[in-house]
PDB file of C-alpha atoms in Angstrom:
ATOM      1  CA  MET A   1       0.202   0.078  -0.040  1.00  0.00           C
ATOM      2  CA  ILE A   2       1.453   3.305  -1.054  1.00  0.00           C
ATOM      3  CA  SER A   3       1.308   6.043   1.730  1.00  0.00           C
ATOM      4  CA  PHE A   4       0.282   8.898   0.471  1.00  0.00           C
ATOM      5  CA  GLN A   5       0.560  12.827   2.349  1.00  0.00           C
ATOM      6  CA  GLN A   6      -1.904  15.483   1.510  1.00  0.00           C
ATOM      7  CA  PRO A   7       0.049  18.320   0.925  1.00  0.00           C
ATOM      8  CA  SER A   8      -0.328  21.955   2.662  1.00  0.00           C
ATOM      9  CA  PHE A   9      -0.318  25.238   0.982  1.00  0.00           C
ATOM     10  CA  ASP A  10      -0.162  28.532   2.300  1.00  0.00           C
ATOM     11  CA  THR A  11      -2.880  30.307   0.110  1.00  0.00           C
ATOM     12  CA  VAL A  12      -6.122  29.257  -1.572  1.00  0.00           C
ATOM     13  CA  THR A  13      -4.486  29.872  -4.957  1.00  0.00           C
ATOM     14  CA  GLU A  14      -1.346  27.349  -4.218  1.00  0.00           C
ATOM     15  CA  ALA A  15      -4.479  24.632  -3.633  1.00  0.00           C
ATOM     16  CA  LEU A  16      -6.187  25.055  -6.380  1.00  0.00           C
ATOM     17  CA  GLN A  17      -2.785  24.872  -8.739  1.00  0.00           C
ATOM     18  CA  TRP A  18      -1.789  22.196  -7.138  1.00  0.00           C
ATOM     19  CA  LEU A  19      -5.174  20.350  -7.484  1.00  0.00           C
ATOM     20  CA  ASN A  20      -5.572  22.040 -11.151  1.00  0.00           C
ATOM     21  CA  ASN A  21      -2.343  20.140 -12.189  1.00  0.00           C
ATOM     22  CA  HIS A  22      -3.602  16.831 -10.703  1.00  0.00           C
ATOM     23  CA  GLY A  23      -6.683  16.720 -13.024  1.00  0.00           C
ATOM     24  CA  PHE A  24      -9.630  18.688 -10.411  1.00  0.00           C
ATOM     25  CA  THR A  25     -10.468  21.052 -13.942  1.00  0.00           C
ATOM     26  CA  GLU A  26     -14.168  21.010 -12.950  1.00  0.00           C
ATOM     27  CA  ASN A  27     -15.252  24.017 -11.179  1.00  0.00           C
ATOM     28  CA  PHE A  28     -17.811  23.158  -8.583  1.00  0.00           C
ATOM     29  CA  ASN A  29     -20.482  25.676  -6.824  1.00  0.00           C
ATOM     30  CA  LEU A  30     -22.706  24.672  -3.265  1.00  0.00           C
ATOM     31  CA  ASP A  31     -26.177  24.413  -3.307  1.00  0.00           C
ATOM     32  CA  THR A  32     -28.643  23.434  -0.653  1.00  0.00           C
ATOM     33  CA  ASN A  33     -28.675  20.088  -0.961  1.00  0.00           C
ATOM     34  CA  CYS A  34     -25.866  19.526  -3.560  1.00  0.00           C
ATOM     35  CA  ILE A  35     -23.110  20.454  -6.074  1.00  0.00           C
ATOM     36  CA  ARG A  36     -23.345  21.714  -9.454  1.00  0.00           C
ATOM     37  CA  CYS A  37     -21.024  22.140 -12.371  1.00  0.00           C
ATOM     38  CA  ASN A  38     -21.172  23.051 -15.909  1.00  0.00           C
ATOM     39  CA  ASN A  39     -22.794  26.342 -15.619  1.00  0.00           C
ATOM     40  CA  ASN A  40     -25.461  24.862 -12.661  1.00  0.00           C
ATOM     41  CA  LYS A  41     -26.742  22.500 -15.880  1.00  0.00           C
ATOM     42  CA  GLN A  42     -25.501  19.122 -13.885  1.00  0.00           C
ATOM     43  CA  SER A  43     -26.031  18.588 -10.330  1.00  0.00           C
ATOM     44  CA  MET A  44     -24.797  15.764  -7.670  1.00  0.00           C
ATOM     45  CA  SER A  45     -26.174  14.754  -4.227  1.00  0.00           C
ATOM     46  CA  PRO A  46     -23.860  13.841  -1.891  1.00  0.00           C
ATOM     47  CA  GLU A  47     -24.169   9.886  -2.354  1.00  0.00           C
ATOM     48  CA  GLU A  48     -22.902  10.910  -6.100  1.00  0.00           C
ATOM     49  CA  PHE A  49     -19.386  12.305  -5.292  1.00  0.00           C
ATOM     50  CA  LYS A  50     -16.700  11.619  -2.847  1.00  0.00           C
ATOM     51  CA  ILE A  51     -13.993  14.187  -1.061  1.00  0.00           C
ATOM     52  CA  GLU A  52     -10.217  13.392  -1.847  1.00  0.00           C
ATOM     53  CA  TYR A  53      -8.758  16.597  -0.288  1.00  0.00           C
ATOM     54  CA  ILE A  54      -9.667  19.330   2.308  1.00  0.00           C
ATOM     55  CA  PHE A  55      -7.186  22.128   2.546  1.00  0.00           C
ATOM     56  CA  ARG A  56      -8.570  24.764   4.974  1.00  0.00           C
ATOM     57  CA  PHE A  57      -7.431  28.321   5.397  1.00  0.00           C
ATOM     58  CA  GLU A  58      -7.841  30.528   8.590  1.00  0.00           C
ATOM     59  CA  GLY A  59      -7.452  34.236   8.010  1.00  0.00           C
ATOM     60  CA  ASP A  60      -4.968  35.820  10.902  1.00  0.00           C
ATOM     61  CA  THR A  61      -7.152  38.917  10.981  1.00  0.00           C
ATOM     62  CA  ASN A  62      -9.857  38.884   9.526  1.00  0.00           C
ATOM     63  CA  PRO A  63     -12.959  36.496   9.483  1.00  0.00           C
ATOM     64  CA  GLY A  64     -13.621  37.186   5.783  1.00  0.00           C
ATOM     65  CA  ASP A  65     -10.295  35.055   4.509  1.00  0.00           C
ATOM     66  CA  GLU A  66     -11.436  31.809   6.243  1.00  0.00           C
ATOM     67  CA  ASP A  67     -11.820  29.588   3.402  1.00  0.00           C
ATOM     68  CA  ILE A  68     -12.192  25.552   2.650  1.00  0.00           C
ATOM     69  CA  VAL A  69     -10.374  24.422  -0.701  1.00  0.00           C
ATOM     70  CA  TYR A  70     -12.217  20.619  -1.497  1.00  0.00           C
ATOM     71  CA  GLY A  71     -11.033  18.485  -4.322  1.00  0.00           C
ATOM     72  CA  ILE A  72     -13.747  16.167  -5.292  1.00  0.00           C
ATOM     73  CA  ILE A  73     -14.068  13.319  -7.420  1.00  0.00           C
ATOM     74  CA  SER A  74     -17.492  11.570  -8.828  1.00  0.00           C
ATOM     75  CA  GLU A  75     -17.091   8.045 -10.064  1.00  0.00           C
ATOM     76  CA  VAL A  76     -20.836   8.541 -11.491  1.00  0.00           C
ATOM     77  CA  TYR A  77     -20.368  11.331 -13.398  1.00  0.00           C
ATOM     78  CA  ALA A  78     -16.280  10.488 -14.131  1.00  0.00           C
ATOM     79  CA  LEU A  79     -15.676  14.445 -12.641  1.00  0.00           C
ATOM     80  CA  LYS A  80     -12.856  15.958 -10.661  1.00  0.00           C
ATOM     81  CA  GLY A  81     -12.914  19.703  -9.583  1.00  0.00           C
ATOM     82  CA  VAL A  82     -12.822  21.732  -6.749  1.00  0.00           C
ATOM     83  CA  LEU A  83     -15.241  23.558  -4.306  1.00  0.00           C
ATOM     84  CA  THR A  84     -14.088  26.733  -2.508  1.00  0.00           C
ATOM     85  CA  SER A  85     -16.563  27.387   0.242  1.00  0.00           C
ATOM     86  CA  ALA A  86     -16.579  30.130   3.344  1.00  0.00           C
ATOM     87  CA  PHE A  87     -16.865  28.857   6.826  1.00  0.00           C
ATOM     88  CA  GLY A  88     -17.173  30.048   9.844  1.00  0.00           C
ATOM     89  CA  ILE A  89     -19.729  33.250  10.157  1.00  0.00           C
ATOM     90  CA  TYR A  90     -19.823  33.179   6.642  1.00  0.00           C
ATOM     91  CA  ALA A  91     -20.674  29.878   5.707  1.00  0.00           C
ATOM     92  CA  ASP A  92     -22.728  28.806   3.255  1.00  0.00           C
ATOM     93  CA  SER A  93     -26.243  27.785   3.690  1.00  0.00           C
ATOM     94  CA  VAL A  94     -26.510  23.912   3.071  1.00  0.00           C
ATOM     95  CA  SER A  95     -28.500  21.075   4.281  1.00  0.00           C
ATOM     96  CA  ALA A  96     -27.723  18.533   7.011  1.00  0.00           C
ATOM     97  CA  GLU A  97     -26.829  15.949   4.863  1.00  0.00           C
ATOM     98  CA  MET A  98     -24.650  18.189   2.917  1.00  0.00           C
ATOM     99  CA  ILE A  99     -23.031  19.605   6.020  1.00  0.00           C
ATOM    100  CA  ARG A 100     -22.550  15.879   6.891  1.00  0.00           C
ATOM    101  CA  LYS A 101     -21.035  15.096   3.577  1.00  0.00           C
ATOM    102  CA  LEU A 102     -18.737  18.168   3.392  1.00  0.00           C
ATOM    103  CA  SER A 103     -17.530  17.811   7.417  1.00  0.00           C
ATOM    104  CA  THR A 104     -17.024  14.296   6.998  1.00  0.00           C
ATOM    105  CA  HIS A 105     -13.153  13.564   5.818  1.00  0.00           C
TER     106      HIS A 105
END
């Protein structure tokens, strides 16, 4: 079994660049109970994707700088992409099912 250590990055841009270089090319958008891509034409429910990577960035002085970058894979749709989301007081409004999916990794 190959052991893989997830890299760490100082900025969201670095994480997005690394993910893009590893084939995570779709841009996902968070909706209430799914994620969307292809200009919101395609949606995926929590059971149709898995989270491969999570990078968390906490702002030193400004809570508005807090973000999470997810590297997401959907074997169902043969897609790899990224989702960025604020957390803390700026978190998006999502269903309990999506919160469980995005929190369990």
